[in-house]
CSV table of C-alpha atoms in Angstrom, one decimal:
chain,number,residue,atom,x,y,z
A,1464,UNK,CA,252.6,304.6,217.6
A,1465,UNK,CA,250.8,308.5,217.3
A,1466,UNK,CA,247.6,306.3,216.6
A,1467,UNK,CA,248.0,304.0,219.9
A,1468,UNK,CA,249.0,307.4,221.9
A,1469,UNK,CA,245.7,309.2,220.3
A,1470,UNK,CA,243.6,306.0,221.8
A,1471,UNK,CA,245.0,305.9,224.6
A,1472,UNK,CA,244.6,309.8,225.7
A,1473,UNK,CA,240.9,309.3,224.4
A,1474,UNK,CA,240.7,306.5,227.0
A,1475,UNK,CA,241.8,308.8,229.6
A,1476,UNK,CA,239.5,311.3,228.9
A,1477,UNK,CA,236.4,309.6,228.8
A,1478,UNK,CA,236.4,309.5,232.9
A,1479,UNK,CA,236.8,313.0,233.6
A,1480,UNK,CA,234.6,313.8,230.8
A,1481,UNK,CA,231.5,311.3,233.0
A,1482,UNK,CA,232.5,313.0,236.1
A,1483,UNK,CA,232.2,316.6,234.8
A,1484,UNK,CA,228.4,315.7,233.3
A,1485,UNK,CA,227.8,314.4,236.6
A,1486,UNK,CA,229.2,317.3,238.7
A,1487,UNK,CA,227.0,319.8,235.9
A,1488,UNK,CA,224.1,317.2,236.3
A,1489,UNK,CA,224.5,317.7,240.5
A,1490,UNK,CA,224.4,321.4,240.3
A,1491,UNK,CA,221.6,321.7,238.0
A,1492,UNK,CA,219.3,319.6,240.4
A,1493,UNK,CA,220.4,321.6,243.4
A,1494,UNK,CA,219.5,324.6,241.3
A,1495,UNK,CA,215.8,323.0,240.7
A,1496,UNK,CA,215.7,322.2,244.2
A,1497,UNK,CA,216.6,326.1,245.7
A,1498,UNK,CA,214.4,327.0,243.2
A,1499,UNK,CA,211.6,324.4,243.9
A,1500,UNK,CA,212.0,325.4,247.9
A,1501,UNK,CA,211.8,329.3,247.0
A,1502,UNK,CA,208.6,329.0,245.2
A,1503,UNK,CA,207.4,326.6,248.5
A,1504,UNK,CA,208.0,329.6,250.5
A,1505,UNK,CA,206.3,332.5,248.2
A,1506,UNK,CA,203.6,329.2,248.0
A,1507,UNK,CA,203.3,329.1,252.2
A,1508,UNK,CA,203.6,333.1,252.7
A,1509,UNK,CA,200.8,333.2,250.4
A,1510,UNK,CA,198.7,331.1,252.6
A,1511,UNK,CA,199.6,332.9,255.7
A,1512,UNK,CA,198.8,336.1,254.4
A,1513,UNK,CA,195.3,334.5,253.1
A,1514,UNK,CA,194.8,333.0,256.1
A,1515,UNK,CA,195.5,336.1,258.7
A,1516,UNK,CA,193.6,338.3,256.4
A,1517,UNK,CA,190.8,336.0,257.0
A,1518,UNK,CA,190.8,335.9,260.5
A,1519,UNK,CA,191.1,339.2,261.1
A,1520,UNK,CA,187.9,339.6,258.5
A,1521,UNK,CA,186.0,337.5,260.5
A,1522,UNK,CA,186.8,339.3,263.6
A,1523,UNK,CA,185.9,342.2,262.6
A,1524,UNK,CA,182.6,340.6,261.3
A,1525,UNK,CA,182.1,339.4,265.4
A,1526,UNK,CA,182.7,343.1,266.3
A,1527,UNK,CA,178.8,343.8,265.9
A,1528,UNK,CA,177.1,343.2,268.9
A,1529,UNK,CA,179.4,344.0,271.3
A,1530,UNK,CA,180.2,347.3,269.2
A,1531,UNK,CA,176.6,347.9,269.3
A,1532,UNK,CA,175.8,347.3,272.7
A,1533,UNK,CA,179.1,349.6,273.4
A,1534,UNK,CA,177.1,352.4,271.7
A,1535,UNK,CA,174.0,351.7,274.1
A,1536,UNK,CA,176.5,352.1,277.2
A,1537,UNK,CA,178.6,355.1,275.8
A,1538,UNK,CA,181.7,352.7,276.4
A,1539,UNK,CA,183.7,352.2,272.9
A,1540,UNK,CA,187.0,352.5,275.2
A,1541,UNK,CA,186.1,349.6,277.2
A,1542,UNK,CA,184.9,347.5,273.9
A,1543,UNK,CA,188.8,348.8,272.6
A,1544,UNK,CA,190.4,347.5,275.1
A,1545,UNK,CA,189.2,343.9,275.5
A,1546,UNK,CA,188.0,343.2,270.9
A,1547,UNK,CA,185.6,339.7,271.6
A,1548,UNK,CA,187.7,338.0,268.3
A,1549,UNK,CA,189.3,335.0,270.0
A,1550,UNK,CA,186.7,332.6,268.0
A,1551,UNK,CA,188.2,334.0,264.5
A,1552,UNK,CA,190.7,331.5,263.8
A,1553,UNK,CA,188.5,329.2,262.3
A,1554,UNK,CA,188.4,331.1,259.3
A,1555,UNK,CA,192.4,330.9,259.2
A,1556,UNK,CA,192.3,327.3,258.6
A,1557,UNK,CA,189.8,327.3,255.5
A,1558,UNK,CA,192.4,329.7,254.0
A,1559,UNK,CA,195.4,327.9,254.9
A,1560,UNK,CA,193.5,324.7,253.3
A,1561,UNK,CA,192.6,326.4,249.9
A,1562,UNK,CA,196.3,327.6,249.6
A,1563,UNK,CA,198.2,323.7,250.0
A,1564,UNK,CA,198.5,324.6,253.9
A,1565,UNK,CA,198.4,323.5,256.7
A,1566,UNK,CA,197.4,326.6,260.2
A,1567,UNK,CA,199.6,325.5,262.5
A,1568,UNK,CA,198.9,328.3,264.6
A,1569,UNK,CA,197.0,331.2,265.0
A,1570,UNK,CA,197.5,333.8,267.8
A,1571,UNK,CA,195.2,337.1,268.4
A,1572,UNK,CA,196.3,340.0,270.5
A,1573,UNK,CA,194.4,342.8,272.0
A,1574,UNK,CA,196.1,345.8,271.4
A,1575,UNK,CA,193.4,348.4,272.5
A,1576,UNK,CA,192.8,350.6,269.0
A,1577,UNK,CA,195.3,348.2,266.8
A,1578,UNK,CA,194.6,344.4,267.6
A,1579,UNK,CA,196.7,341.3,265.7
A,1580,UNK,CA,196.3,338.2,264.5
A,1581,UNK,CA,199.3,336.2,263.6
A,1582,UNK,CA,198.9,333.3,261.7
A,1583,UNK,CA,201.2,330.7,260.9
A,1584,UNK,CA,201.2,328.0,258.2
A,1585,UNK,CA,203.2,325.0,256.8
A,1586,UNK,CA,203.3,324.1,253.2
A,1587,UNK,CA,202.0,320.8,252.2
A,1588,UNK,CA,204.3,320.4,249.3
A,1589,UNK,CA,208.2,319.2,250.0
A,1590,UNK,CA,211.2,320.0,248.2
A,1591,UNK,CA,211.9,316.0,248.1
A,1592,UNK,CA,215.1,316.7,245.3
A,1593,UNK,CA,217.4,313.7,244.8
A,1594,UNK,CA,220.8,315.1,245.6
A,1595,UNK,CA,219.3,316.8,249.3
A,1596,UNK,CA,218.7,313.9,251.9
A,1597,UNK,CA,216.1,314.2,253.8
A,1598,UNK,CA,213.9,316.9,251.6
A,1599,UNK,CA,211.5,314.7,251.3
A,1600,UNK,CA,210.6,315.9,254.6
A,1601,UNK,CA,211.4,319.4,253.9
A,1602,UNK,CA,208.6,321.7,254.0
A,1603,UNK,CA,207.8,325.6,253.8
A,1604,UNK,CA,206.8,327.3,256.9
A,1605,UNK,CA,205.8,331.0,257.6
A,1606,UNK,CA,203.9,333.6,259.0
A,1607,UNK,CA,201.7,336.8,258.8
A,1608,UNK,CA,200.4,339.4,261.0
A,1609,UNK,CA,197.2,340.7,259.8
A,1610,UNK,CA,196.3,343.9,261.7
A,1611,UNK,CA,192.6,345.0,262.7
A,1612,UNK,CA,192.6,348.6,263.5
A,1613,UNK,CA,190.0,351.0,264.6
A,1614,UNK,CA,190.7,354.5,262.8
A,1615,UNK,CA,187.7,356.5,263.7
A,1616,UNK,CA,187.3,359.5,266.3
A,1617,UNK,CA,183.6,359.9,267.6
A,1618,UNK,CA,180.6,362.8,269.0
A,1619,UNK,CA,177.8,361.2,271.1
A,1620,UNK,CA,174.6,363.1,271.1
A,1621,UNK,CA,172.2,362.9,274.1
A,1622,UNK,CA,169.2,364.6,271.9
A,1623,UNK,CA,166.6,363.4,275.1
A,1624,UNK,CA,168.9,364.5,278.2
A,1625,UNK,CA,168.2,361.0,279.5
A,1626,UNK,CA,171.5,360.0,279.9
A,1627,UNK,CA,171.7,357.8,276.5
A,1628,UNK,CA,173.3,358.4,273.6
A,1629,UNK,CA,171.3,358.8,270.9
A,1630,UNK,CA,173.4,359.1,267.6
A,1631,UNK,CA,177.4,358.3,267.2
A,1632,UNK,CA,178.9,360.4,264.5
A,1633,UNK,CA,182.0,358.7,263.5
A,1634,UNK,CA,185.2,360.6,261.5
A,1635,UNK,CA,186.9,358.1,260.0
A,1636,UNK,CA,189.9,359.8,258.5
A,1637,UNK,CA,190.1,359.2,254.5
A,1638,UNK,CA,187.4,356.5,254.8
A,1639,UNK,CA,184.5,359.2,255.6
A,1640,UNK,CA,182.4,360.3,258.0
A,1641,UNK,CA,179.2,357.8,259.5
A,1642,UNK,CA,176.5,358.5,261.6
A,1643,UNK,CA,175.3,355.2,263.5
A,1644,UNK,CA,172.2,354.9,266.1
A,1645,UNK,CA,172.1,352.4,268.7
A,1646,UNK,CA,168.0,352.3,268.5
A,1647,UNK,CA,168.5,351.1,264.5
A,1648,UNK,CA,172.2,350.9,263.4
A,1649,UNK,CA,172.8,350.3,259.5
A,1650,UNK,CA,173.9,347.1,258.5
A,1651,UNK,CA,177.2,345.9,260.0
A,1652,UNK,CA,178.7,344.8,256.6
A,1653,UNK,CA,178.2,348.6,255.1
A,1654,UNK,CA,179.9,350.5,258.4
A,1655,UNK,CA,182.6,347.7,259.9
A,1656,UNK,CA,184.7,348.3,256.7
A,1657,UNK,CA,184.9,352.1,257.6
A,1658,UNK,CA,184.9,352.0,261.2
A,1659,UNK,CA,188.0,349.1,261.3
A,1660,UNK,CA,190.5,348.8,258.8
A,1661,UNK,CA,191.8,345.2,258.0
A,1662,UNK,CA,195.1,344.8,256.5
A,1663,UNK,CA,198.6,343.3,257.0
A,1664,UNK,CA,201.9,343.9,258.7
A,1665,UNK,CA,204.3,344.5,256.0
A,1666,UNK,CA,207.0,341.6,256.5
């Protein structure tokens, strides 16, 4: 009788025993799959701070010869007010691309001494986990701000009295002091990084 009783709560508890490995087996696949969607995110933020970086880096490469011929005309404040950088976006994309991303878009904004580029990006990985319909068409999207700022005050010298400024001398805060001259300016790569900081928004 104690035998057939012993079988019988055995029986019993071989269902709830299945159903509490399946609830476990549930929660540890919705664990991988927060997880999984987490790392999609840090994934995609990466690529839209890569890809806002860029742009911003290849504005600031564009700057040249409107920054030069805003040296010829004694008119910085006019180039500050209207930055030519609305063709950088293309770098964006390449970024985007080389971090498993897709730009989906990318938005500058004049902001006289302190322009922006905000980038925005979709992962191309999904979360796709079993026990989440639908993740299969779940993917990570996010954005950065990349910020292109001009941190410099500046002399103009008029050494002929003609009316044209001869030599810019440029105080750049902790990044130094330059001396540019419209008539045979130093290469763009070696002053751009002093005159205009590049660097994000902190999120």
């Amino acid at each position: 009788m104690t035998g057939r009783l012993l079988r019988r709560d055995q029986g019993q508890a071989f269902p709830i025993y299945v159903m509490m490995v399946a609830g476990l087996l549930f929660l540890a696949l919705a664990f991988f799959a927060v997880g999984k969607a987490s790392a999609l995110r840090n994934e995609a933020q990466g690529a839209a701070d890569a890809s806002a970086l860029a742009a911003a880096q290849s504005a600031r490469k564009q700057f040249e010869a409107p920054f030069i011929a805003a040296l010829w005309t004694n008119s910085i404040d006019v180039f500050l007010r209207a930055s030519p950088f609305y063709a950088a976006c293309g770098a964006a994309q390449g970024l985007a691309s080389a971090n498993d991303a897709d730009l989906t878009s990318c938005v500058p904004v004049e902001g006289g001494k302190r322009d922006t580029i905000t980038t925005t990006v979709r992962g191309l990985g999904a979360v796709d986990s079993p026990v989440l319909p639908g993740s299969d068409e779940k993917h990570a999207s996010t954005e950065a701000t990349a910020i292109i700022e001009f941190r410099c005050s500046w002399k103009a010298v008029d050494l002929n009295d003609d009316g044209v400024m001869d030599i810019y001398f440029f105080t750049c805060g902790d990044a130094g002091m330059i001396e540019i001259r419209p008539s045979s300016p130093p290469p763009w790569p070696s002053v751009s990084k002093i005159l205009f900081d590049v660097h994000l928004v902190d999120q």
